[in-house]
mmCIF file of C-alpha atoms and ligand atoms in Angstrom:
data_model
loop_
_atom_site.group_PDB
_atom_site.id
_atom_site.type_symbol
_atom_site.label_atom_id
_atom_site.label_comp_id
_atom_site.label_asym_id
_atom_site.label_seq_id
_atom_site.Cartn_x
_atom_site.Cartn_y
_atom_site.Cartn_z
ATOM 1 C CA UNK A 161 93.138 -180.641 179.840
ATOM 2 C CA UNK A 162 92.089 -183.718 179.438
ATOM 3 C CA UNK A 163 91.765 -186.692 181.738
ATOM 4 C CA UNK A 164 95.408 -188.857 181.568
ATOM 5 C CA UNK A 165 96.855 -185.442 181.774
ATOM 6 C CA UNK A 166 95.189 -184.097 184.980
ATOM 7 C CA UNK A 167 96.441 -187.749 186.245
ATOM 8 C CA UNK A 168 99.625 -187.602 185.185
ATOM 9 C CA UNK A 169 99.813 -183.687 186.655
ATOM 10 C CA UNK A 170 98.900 -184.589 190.230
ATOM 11 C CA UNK A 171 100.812 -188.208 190.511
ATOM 12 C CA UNK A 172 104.163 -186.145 189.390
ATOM 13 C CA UNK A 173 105.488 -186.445 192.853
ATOM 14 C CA UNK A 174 104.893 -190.357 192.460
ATOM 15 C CA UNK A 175 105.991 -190.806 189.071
ATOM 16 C CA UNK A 176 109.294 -188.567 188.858
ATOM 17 C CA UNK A 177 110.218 -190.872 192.167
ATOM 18 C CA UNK A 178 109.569 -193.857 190.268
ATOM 19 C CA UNK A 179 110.578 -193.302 187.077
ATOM 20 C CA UNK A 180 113.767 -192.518 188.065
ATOM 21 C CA UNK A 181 114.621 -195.066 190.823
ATOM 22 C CA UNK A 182 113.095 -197.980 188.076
ATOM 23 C CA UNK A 183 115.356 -196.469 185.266
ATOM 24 C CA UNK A 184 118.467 -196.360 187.446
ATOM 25 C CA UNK A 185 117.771 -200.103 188.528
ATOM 26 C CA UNK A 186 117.247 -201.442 185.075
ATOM 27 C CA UNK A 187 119.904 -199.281 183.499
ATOM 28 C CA UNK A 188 122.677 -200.586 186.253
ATOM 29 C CA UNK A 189 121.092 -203.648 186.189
ATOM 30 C CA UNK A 190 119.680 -204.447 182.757
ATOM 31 C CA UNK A 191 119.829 -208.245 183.656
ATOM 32 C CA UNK A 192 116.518 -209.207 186.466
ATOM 33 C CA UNK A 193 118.818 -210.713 188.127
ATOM 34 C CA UNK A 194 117.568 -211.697 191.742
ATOM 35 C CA UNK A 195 119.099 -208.582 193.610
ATOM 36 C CA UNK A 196 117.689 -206.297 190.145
ATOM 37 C CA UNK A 197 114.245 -207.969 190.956
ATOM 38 C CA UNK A 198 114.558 -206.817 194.595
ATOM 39 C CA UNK A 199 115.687 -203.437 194.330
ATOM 40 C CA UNK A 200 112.649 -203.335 191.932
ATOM 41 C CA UNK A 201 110.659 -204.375 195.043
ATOM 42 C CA UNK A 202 112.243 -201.977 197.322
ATOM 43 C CA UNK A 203 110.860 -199.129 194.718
ATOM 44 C CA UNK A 204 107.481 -200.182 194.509
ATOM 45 C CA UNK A 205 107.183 -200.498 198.276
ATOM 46 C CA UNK A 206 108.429 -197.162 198.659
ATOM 47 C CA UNK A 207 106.026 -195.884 197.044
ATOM 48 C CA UNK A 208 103.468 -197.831 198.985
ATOM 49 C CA UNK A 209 102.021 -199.963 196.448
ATOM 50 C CA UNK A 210 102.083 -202.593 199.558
ATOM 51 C CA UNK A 211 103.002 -206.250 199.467
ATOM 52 C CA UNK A 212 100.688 -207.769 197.340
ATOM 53 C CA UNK A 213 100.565 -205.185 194.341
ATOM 54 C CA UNK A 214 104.271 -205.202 194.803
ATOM 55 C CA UNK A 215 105.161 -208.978 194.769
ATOM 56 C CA UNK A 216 102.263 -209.340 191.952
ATOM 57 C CA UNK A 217 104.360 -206.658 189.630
ATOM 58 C CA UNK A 218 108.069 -208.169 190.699
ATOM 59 C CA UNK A 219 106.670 -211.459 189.665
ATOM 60 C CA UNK A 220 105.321 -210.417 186.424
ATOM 61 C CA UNK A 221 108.294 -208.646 185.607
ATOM 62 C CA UNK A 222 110.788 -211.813 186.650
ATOM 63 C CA UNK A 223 107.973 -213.919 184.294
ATOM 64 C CA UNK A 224 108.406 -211.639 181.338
ATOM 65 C CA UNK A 225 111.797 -211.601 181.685
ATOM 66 C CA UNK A 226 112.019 -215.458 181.664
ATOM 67 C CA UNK A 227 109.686 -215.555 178.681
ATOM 68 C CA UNK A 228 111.584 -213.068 176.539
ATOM 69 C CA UNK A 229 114.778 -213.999 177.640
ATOM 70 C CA UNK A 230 116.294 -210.333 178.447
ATOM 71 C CA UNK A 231 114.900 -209.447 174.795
ATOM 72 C CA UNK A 232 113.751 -205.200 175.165
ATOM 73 C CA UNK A 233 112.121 -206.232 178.320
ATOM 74 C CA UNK A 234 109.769 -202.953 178.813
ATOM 75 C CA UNK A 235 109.450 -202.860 182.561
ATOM 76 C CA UNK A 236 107.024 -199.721 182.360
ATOM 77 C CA UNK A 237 104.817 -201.593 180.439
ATOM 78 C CA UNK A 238 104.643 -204.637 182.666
ATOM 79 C CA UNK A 239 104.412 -202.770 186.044
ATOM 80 C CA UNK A 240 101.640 -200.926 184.129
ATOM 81 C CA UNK A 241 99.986 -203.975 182.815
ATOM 82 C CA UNK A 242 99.519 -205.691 186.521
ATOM 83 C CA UNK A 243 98.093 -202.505 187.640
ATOM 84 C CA UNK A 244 95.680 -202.056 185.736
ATOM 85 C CA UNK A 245 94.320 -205.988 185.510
ATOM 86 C CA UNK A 246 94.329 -205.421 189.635
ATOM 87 C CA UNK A 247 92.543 -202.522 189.657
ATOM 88 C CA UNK A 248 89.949 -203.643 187.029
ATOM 89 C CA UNK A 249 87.762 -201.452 185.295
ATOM 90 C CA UNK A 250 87.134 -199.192 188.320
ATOM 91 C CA UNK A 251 83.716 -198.030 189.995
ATOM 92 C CA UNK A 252 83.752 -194.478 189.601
ATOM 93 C CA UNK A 253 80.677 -191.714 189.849
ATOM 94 C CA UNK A 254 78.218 -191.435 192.473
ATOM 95 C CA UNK A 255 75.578 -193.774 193.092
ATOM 96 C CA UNK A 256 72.035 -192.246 192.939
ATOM 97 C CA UNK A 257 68.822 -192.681 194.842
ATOM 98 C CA UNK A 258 66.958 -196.281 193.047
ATOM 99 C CA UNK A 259 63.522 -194.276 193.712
ATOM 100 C CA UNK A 260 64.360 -191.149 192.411
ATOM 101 C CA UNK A 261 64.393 -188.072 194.145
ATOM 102 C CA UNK A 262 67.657 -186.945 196.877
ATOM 103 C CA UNK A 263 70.851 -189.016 196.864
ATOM 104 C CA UNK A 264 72.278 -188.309 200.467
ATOM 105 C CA UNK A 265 76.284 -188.652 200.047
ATOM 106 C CA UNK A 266 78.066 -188.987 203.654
ATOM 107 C CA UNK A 267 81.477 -187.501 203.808
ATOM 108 C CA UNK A 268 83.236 -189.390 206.622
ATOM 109 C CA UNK A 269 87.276 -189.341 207.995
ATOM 110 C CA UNK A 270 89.642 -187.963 210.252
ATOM 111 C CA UNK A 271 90.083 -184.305 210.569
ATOM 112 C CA UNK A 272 92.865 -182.728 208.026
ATOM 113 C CA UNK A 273 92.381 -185.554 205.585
ATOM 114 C CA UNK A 274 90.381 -183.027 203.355
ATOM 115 C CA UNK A 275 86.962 -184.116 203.869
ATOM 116 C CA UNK A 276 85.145 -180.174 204.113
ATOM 117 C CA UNK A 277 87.379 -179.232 200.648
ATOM 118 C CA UNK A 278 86.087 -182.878 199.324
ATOM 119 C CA UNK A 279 82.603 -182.152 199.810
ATOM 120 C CA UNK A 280 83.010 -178.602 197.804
ATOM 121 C CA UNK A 281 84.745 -180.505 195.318
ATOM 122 C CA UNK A 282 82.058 -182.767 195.140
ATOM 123 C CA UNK A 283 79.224 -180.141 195.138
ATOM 124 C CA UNK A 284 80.867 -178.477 192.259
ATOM 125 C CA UNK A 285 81.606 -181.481 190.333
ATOM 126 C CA UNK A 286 77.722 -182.495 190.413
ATOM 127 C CA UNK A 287 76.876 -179.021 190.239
ATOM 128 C CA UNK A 288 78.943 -178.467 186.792
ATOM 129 C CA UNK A 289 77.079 -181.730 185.163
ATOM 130 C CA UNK A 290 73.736 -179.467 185.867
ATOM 131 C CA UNK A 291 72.743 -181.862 188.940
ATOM 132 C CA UNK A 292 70.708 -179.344 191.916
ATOM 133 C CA UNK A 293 73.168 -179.927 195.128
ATOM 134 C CA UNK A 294 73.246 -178.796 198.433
ATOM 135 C CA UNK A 295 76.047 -178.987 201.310
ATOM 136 C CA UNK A 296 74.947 -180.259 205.141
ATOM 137 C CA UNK A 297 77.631 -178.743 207.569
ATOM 138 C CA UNK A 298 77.281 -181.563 210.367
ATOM 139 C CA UNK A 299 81.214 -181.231 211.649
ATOM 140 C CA UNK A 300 79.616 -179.017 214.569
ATOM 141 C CA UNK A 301 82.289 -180.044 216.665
ATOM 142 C CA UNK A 302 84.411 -177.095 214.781
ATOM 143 C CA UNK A 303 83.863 -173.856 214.338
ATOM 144 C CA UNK A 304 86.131 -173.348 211.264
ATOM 145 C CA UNK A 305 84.524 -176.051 209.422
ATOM 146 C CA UNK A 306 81.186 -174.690 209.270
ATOM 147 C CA UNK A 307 82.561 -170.900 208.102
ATOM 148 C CA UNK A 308 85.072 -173.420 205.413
ATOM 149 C CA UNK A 309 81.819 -174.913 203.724
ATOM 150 C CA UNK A 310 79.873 -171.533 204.203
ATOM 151 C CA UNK A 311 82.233 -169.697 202.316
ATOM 152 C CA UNK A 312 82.484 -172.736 199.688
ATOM 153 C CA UNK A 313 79.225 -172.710 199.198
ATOM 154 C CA UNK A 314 79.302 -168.843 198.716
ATOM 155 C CA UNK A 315 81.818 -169.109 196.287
ATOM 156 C CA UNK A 316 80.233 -172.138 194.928
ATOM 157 C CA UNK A 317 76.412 -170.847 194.489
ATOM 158 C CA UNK A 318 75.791 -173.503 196.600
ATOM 159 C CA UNK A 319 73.055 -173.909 199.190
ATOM 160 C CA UNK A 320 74.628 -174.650 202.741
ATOM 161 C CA UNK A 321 72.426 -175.756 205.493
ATOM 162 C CA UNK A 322 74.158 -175.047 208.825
ATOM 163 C CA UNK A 323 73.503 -174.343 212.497
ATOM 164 C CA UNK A 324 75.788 -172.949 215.498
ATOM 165 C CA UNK A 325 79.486 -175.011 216.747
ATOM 166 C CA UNK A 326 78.380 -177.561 219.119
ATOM 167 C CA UNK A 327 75.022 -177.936 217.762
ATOM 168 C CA UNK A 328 73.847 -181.942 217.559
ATOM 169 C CA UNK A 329 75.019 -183.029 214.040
ATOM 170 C CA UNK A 330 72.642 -185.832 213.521
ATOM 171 C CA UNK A 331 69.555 -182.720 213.696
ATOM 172 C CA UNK A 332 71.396 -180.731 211.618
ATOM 173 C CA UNK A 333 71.908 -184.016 209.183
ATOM 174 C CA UNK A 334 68.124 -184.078 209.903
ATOM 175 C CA UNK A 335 67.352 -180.367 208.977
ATOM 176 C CA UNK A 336 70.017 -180.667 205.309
ATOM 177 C CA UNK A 337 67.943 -183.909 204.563
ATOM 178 C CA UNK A 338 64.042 -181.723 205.370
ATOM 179 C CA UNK A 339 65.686 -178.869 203.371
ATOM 180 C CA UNK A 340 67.164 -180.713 200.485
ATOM 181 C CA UNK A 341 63.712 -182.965 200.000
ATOM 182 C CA UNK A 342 61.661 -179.305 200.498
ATOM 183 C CA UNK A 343 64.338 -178.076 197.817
ATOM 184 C CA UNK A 344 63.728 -181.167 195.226
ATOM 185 C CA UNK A 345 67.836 -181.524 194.871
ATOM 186 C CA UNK A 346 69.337 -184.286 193.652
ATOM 187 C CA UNK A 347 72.885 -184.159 195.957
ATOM 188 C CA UNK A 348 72.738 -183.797 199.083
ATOM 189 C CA UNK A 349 76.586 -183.597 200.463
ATOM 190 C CA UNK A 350 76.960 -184.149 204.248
ATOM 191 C CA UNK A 351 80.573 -183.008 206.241
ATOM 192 C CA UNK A 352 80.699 -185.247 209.119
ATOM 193 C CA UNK A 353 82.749 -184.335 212.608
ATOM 194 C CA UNK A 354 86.105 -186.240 212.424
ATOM 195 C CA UNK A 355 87.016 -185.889 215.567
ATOM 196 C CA UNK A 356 84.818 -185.282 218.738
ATOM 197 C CA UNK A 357 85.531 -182.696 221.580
ATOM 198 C CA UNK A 358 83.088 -184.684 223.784
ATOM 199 C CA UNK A 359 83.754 -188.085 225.597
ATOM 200 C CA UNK A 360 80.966 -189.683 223.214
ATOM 201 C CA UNK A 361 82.519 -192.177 220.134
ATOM 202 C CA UNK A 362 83.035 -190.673 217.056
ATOM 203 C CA UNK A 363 82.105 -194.243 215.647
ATOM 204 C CA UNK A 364 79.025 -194.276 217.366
ATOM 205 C CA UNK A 365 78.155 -190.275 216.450
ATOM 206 C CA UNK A 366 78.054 -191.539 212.858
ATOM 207 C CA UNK A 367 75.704 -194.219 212.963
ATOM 208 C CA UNK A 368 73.751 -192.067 215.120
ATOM 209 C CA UNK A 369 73.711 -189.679 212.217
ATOM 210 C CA UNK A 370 73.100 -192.244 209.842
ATOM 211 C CA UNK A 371 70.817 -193.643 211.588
ATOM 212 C CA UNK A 372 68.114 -190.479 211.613
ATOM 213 C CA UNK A 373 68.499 -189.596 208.095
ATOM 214 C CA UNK A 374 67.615 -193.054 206.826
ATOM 215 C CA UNK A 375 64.402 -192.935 209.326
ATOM 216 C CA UNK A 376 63.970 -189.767 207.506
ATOM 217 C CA UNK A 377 64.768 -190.921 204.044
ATOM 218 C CA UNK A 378 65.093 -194.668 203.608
ATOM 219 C CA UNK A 379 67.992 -195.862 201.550
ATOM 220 C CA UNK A 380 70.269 -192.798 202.786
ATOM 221 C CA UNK A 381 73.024 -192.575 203.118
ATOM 222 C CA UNK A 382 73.262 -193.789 199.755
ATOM 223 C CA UNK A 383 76.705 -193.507 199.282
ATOM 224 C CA UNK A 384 79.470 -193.228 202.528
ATOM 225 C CA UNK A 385 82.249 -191.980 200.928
ATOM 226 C CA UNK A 386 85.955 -192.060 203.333
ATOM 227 C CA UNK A 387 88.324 -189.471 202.575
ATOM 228 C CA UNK A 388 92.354 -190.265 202.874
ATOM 229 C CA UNK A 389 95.269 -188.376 203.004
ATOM 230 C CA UNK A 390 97.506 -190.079 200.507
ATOM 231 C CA UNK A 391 100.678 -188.423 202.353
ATOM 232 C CA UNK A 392 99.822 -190.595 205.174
ATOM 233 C CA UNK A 393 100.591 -193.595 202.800
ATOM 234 C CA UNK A 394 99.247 -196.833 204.302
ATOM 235 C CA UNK A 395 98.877 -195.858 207.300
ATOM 236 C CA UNK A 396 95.473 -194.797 206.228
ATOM 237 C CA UNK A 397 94.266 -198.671 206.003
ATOM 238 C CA UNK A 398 93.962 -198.723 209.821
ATOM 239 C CA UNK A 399 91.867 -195.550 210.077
ATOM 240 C CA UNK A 400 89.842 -196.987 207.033
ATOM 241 C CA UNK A 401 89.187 -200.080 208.557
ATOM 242 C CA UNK A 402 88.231 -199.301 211.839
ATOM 243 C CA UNK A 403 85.535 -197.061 209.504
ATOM 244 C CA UNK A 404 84.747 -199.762 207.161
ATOM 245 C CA UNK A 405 83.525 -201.804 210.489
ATOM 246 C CA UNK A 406 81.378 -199.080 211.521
ATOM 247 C CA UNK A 407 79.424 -197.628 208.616
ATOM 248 C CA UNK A 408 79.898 -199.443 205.864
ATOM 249 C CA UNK A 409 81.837 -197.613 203.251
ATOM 250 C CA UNK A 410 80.395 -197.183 199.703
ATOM 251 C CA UNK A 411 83.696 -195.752 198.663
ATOM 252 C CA UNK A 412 87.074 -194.073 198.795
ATOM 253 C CA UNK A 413 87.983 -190.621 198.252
ATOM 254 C CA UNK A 414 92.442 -190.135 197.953
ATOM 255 C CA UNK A 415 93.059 -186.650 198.652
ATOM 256 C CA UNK A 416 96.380 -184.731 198.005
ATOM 257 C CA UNK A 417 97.820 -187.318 195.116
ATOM 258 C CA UNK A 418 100.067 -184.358 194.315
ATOM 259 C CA UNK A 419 101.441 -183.827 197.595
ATOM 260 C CA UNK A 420 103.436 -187.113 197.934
ATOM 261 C CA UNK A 421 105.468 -189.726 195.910
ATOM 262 C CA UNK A 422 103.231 -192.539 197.808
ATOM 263 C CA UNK A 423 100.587 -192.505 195.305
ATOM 264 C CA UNK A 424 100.931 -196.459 194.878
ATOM 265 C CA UNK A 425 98.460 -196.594 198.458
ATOM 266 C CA UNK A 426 95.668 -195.864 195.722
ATOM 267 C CA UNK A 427 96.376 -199.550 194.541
ATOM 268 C CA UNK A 428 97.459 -201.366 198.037
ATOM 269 C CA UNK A 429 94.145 -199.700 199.893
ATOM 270 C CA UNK A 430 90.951 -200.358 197.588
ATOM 271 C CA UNK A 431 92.790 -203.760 197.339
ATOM 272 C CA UNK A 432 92.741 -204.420 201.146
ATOM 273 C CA UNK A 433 89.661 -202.914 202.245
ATOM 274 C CA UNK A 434 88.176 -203.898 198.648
ATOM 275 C CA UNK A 435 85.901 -200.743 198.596
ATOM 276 C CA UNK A 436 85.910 -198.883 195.380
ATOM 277 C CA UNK A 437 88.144 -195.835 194.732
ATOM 278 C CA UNK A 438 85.858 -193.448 193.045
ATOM 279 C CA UNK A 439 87.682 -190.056 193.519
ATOM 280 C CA UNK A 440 90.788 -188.842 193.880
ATOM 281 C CA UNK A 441 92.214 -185.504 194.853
ATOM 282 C CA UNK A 442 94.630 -184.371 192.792
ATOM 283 C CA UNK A 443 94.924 -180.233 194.230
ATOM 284 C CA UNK A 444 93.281 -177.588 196.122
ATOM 285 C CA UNK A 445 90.736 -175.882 193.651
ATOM 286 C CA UNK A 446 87.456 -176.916 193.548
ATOM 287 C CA UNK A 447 88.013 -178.646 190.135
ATOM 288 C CA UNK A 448 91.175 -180.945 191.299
ATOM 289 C CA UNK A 449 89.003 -183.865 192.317
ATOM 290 C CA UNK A 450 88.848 -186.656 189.266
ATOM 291 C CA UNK A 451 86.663 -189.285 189.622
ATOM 292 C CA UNK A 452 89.217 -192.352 189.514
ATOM 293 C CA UNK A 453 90.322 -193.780 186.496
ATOM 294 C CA UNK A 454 92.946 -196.974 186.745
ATOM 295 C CA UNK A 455 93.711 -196.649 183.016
ATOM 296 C CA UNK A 456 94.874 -193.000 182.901
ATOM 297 C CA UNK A 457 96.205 -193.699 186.800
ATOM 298 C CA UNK A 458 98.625 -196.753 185.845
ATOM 299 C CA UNK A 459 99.418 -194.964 182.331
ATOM 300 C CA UNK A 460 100.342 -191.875 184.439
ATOM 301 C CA UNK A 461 102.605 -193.802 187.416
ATOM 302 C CA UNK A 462 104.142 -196.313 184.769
ATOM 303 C CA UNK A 463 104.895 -193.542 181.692
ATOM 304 C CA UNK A 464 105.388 -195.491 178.270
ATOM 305 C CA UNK A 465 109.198 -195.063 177.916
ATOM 306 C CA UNK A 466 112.634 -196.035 177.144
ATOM 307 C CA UNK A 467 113.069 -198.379 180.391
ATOM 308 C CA UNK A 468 113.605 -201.376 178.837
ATOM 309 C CA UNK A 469 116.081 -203.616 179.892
ATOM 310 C CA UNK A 470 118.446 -205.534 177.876
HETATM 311 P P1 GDP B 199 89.087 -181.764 206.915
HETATM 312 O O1 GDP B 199 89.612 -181.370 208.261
HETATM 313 O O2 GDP B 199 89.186 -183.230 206.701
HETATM 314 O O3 GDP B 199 87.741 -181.213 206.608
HETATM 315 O O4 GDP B 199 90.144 -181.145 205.866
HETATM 316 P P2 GDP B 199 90.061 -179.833 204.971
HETATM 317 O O5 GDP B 199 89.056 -180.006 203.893
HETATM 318 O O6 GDP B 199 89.941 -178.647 205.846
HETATM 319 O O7 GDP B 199 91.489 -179.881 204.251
HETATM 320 C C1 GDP B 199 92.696 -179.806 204.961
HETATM 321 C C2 GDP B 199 93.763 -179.165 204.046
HETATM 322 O O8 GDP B 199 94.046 -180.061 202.972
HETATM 323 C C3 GDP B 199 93.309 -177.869 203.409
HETATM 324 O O9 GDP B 199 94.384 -176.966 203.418
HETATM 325 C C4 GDP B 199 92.953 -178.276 201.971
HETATM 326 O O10 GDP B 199 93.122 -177.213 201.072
HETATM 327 C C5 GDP B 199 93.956 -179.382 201.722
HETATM 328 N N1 GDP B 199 93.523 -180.338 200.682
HETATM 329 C C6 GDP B 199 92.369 -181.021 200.593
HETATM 330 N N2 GDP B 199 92.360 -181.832 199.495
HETATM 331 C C7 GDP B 199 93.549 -181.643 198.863
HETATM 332 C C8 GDP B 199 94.156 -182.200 197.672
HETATM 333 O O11 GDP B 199 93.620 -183.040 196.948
HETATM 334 N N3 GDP B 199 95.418 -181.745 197.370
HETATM 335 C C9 GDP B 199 96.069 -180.819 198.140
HETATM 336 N N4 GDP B 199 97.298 -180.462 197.773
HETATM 337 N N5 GDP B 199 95.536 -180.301 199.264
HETATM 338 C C10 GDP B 199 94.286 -180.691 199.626
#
């Protein structure tokens, strides 16, 4: 399968929503009249492309429409247009270590939001382009998330360095970065706690972390990756900012694109924070992450077709 397909497989949710609510609008409504143009806006915001990507696609569309004078106005094309030039030519991939050697990626984000799955994901991903990887399990403040990357990394052929539930996670982080420069690997994939049993600050537990792997390795953290929930919509831009002030993000991952018809957040949040999206979710196997690709994503949410208005 290849890559527009897989997009257009997981953003179904997101597109089927749109595609119909835009059709119905311009097909009542083939004139953008001022109450088409905002019922085009009410679409767009539902499926939480946010203000600015909305207003930025309404306005485009009422230009166009201006221009061409109601002449086979394609809406799609438009709305697909605008997204793209926003979301430029992307950042995807991983960053690597400048001096060679171990590329330390932190996994960071709240509990549920997919972050143990994401680091499989990403194991297997590197893994399948022949890179050496390794898993740290550092979310000691649950049990189930160590035995979840375990058995990943069983089922992965993957190396998991682990110690007991409660353990300190920044000498376990410690331990994954010894073992993975002992090890010569070139991925190093760290779950982080996302929520802390203890009165200490989660905030403050990841620095920490951060903190004793770059004494141990300078430069790491190389990348700090943030996994979202798409389902949450943007309500995820509070959680990610309040991490963005903390550790710095290198990047985005959007997790469960095919569980919701929000998938416009993609757009609204790298926009906001203006960290890069560089993977996206798109199912539960090991091989549903993509890394991001705003051609095949606005091509997938705004499907050429017969919406064009008269
Ligand atoms: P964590 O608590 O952040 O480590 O979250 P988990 O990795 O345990 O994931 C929570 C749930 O979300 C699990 O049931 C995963 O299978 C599911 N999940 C993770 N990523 C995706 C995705 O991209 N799509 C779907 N549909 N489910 C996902």
């Amino acid at each position: 399968m290849g890559l527009f397909d897989k997009f257009r497989d997981g953003l179904k949710k997101t597109q089927d929503k749109l595609v119909h609510e835009i059709k119905r609008i311009v097909t009542f409504s083939p004139r953008m009249t001022e109450a088409t143009l905002e019922e085009l806006e009410i679409a767009l915001i539902g499926a939480d492309f946010g203000t600015e990507m909305t207003e930025q696609i309404v306005e485009a569309v009422r230009r166009s429409y201006e221009t061409q004078g109601g002449n086979g106005l394609d809406v799609f094309g438009v709305a697909r247009a605008e997204l793209q030039k926003s979301l430029g030519s992307g950042e995807s991939g991983l960053k690597q270590n400048l001096n060679g050697g171990v590329t330390v990626v932190s996994v960071v984000g709240v509990n549920g939001t997919g972050k143990t799955t994401t680091c499989a994901k990403l194991a297997h991903y590197t893994a399948s382009q022949g890179k050496k990887v390794m898993l740290g399990a550092c979310d000691t403040f649950r049990a189930a998330a160590i035995e979840q990357l375990k058995l990943w990394g069983g089922r992965l052929n993957v190396p998991v360095i682990a110690s007991a539930y409660g353990a300190d996670p920044a000498s376990v982080a410690h331990d994954a970065v010894s073992a993975a420069l002992a090890r010569e690997v070139d991925y190093l994939f760290i779950d982080t706690a996302g929520r802390l049993h203890t009165k200490s600050n989660l905030m403050q537990e990841l620095q920490k972390l951060h903190r004793v792997i770059g004494k141990q390795l300078p430069g790491a953290p190389h990348e700090v990756l943030l996994v979202l929930d798409a389902t949450t919509g943007m309500n995820a831009l509070t959680q990610a900012r309040e991490f963005h002030k903390a550790v710095n993000l290198t990047g985005l991952v959007i997790t469960k694109l095919d569980g919701t018809s929000k998938g416009g957040m993609v757009a609204a949040i790298g926009r906001e924070l203006n960290v890069p999206v560089k993977f996206v979710g798109l199912g539960e196997q090991a091989d549903d992450l993509q890394p991001f690709d705003p051609a095949s994503f606005a091509a997938a949410l705004f499907p050429e077709s017969e919406t064009t208005a008269a």
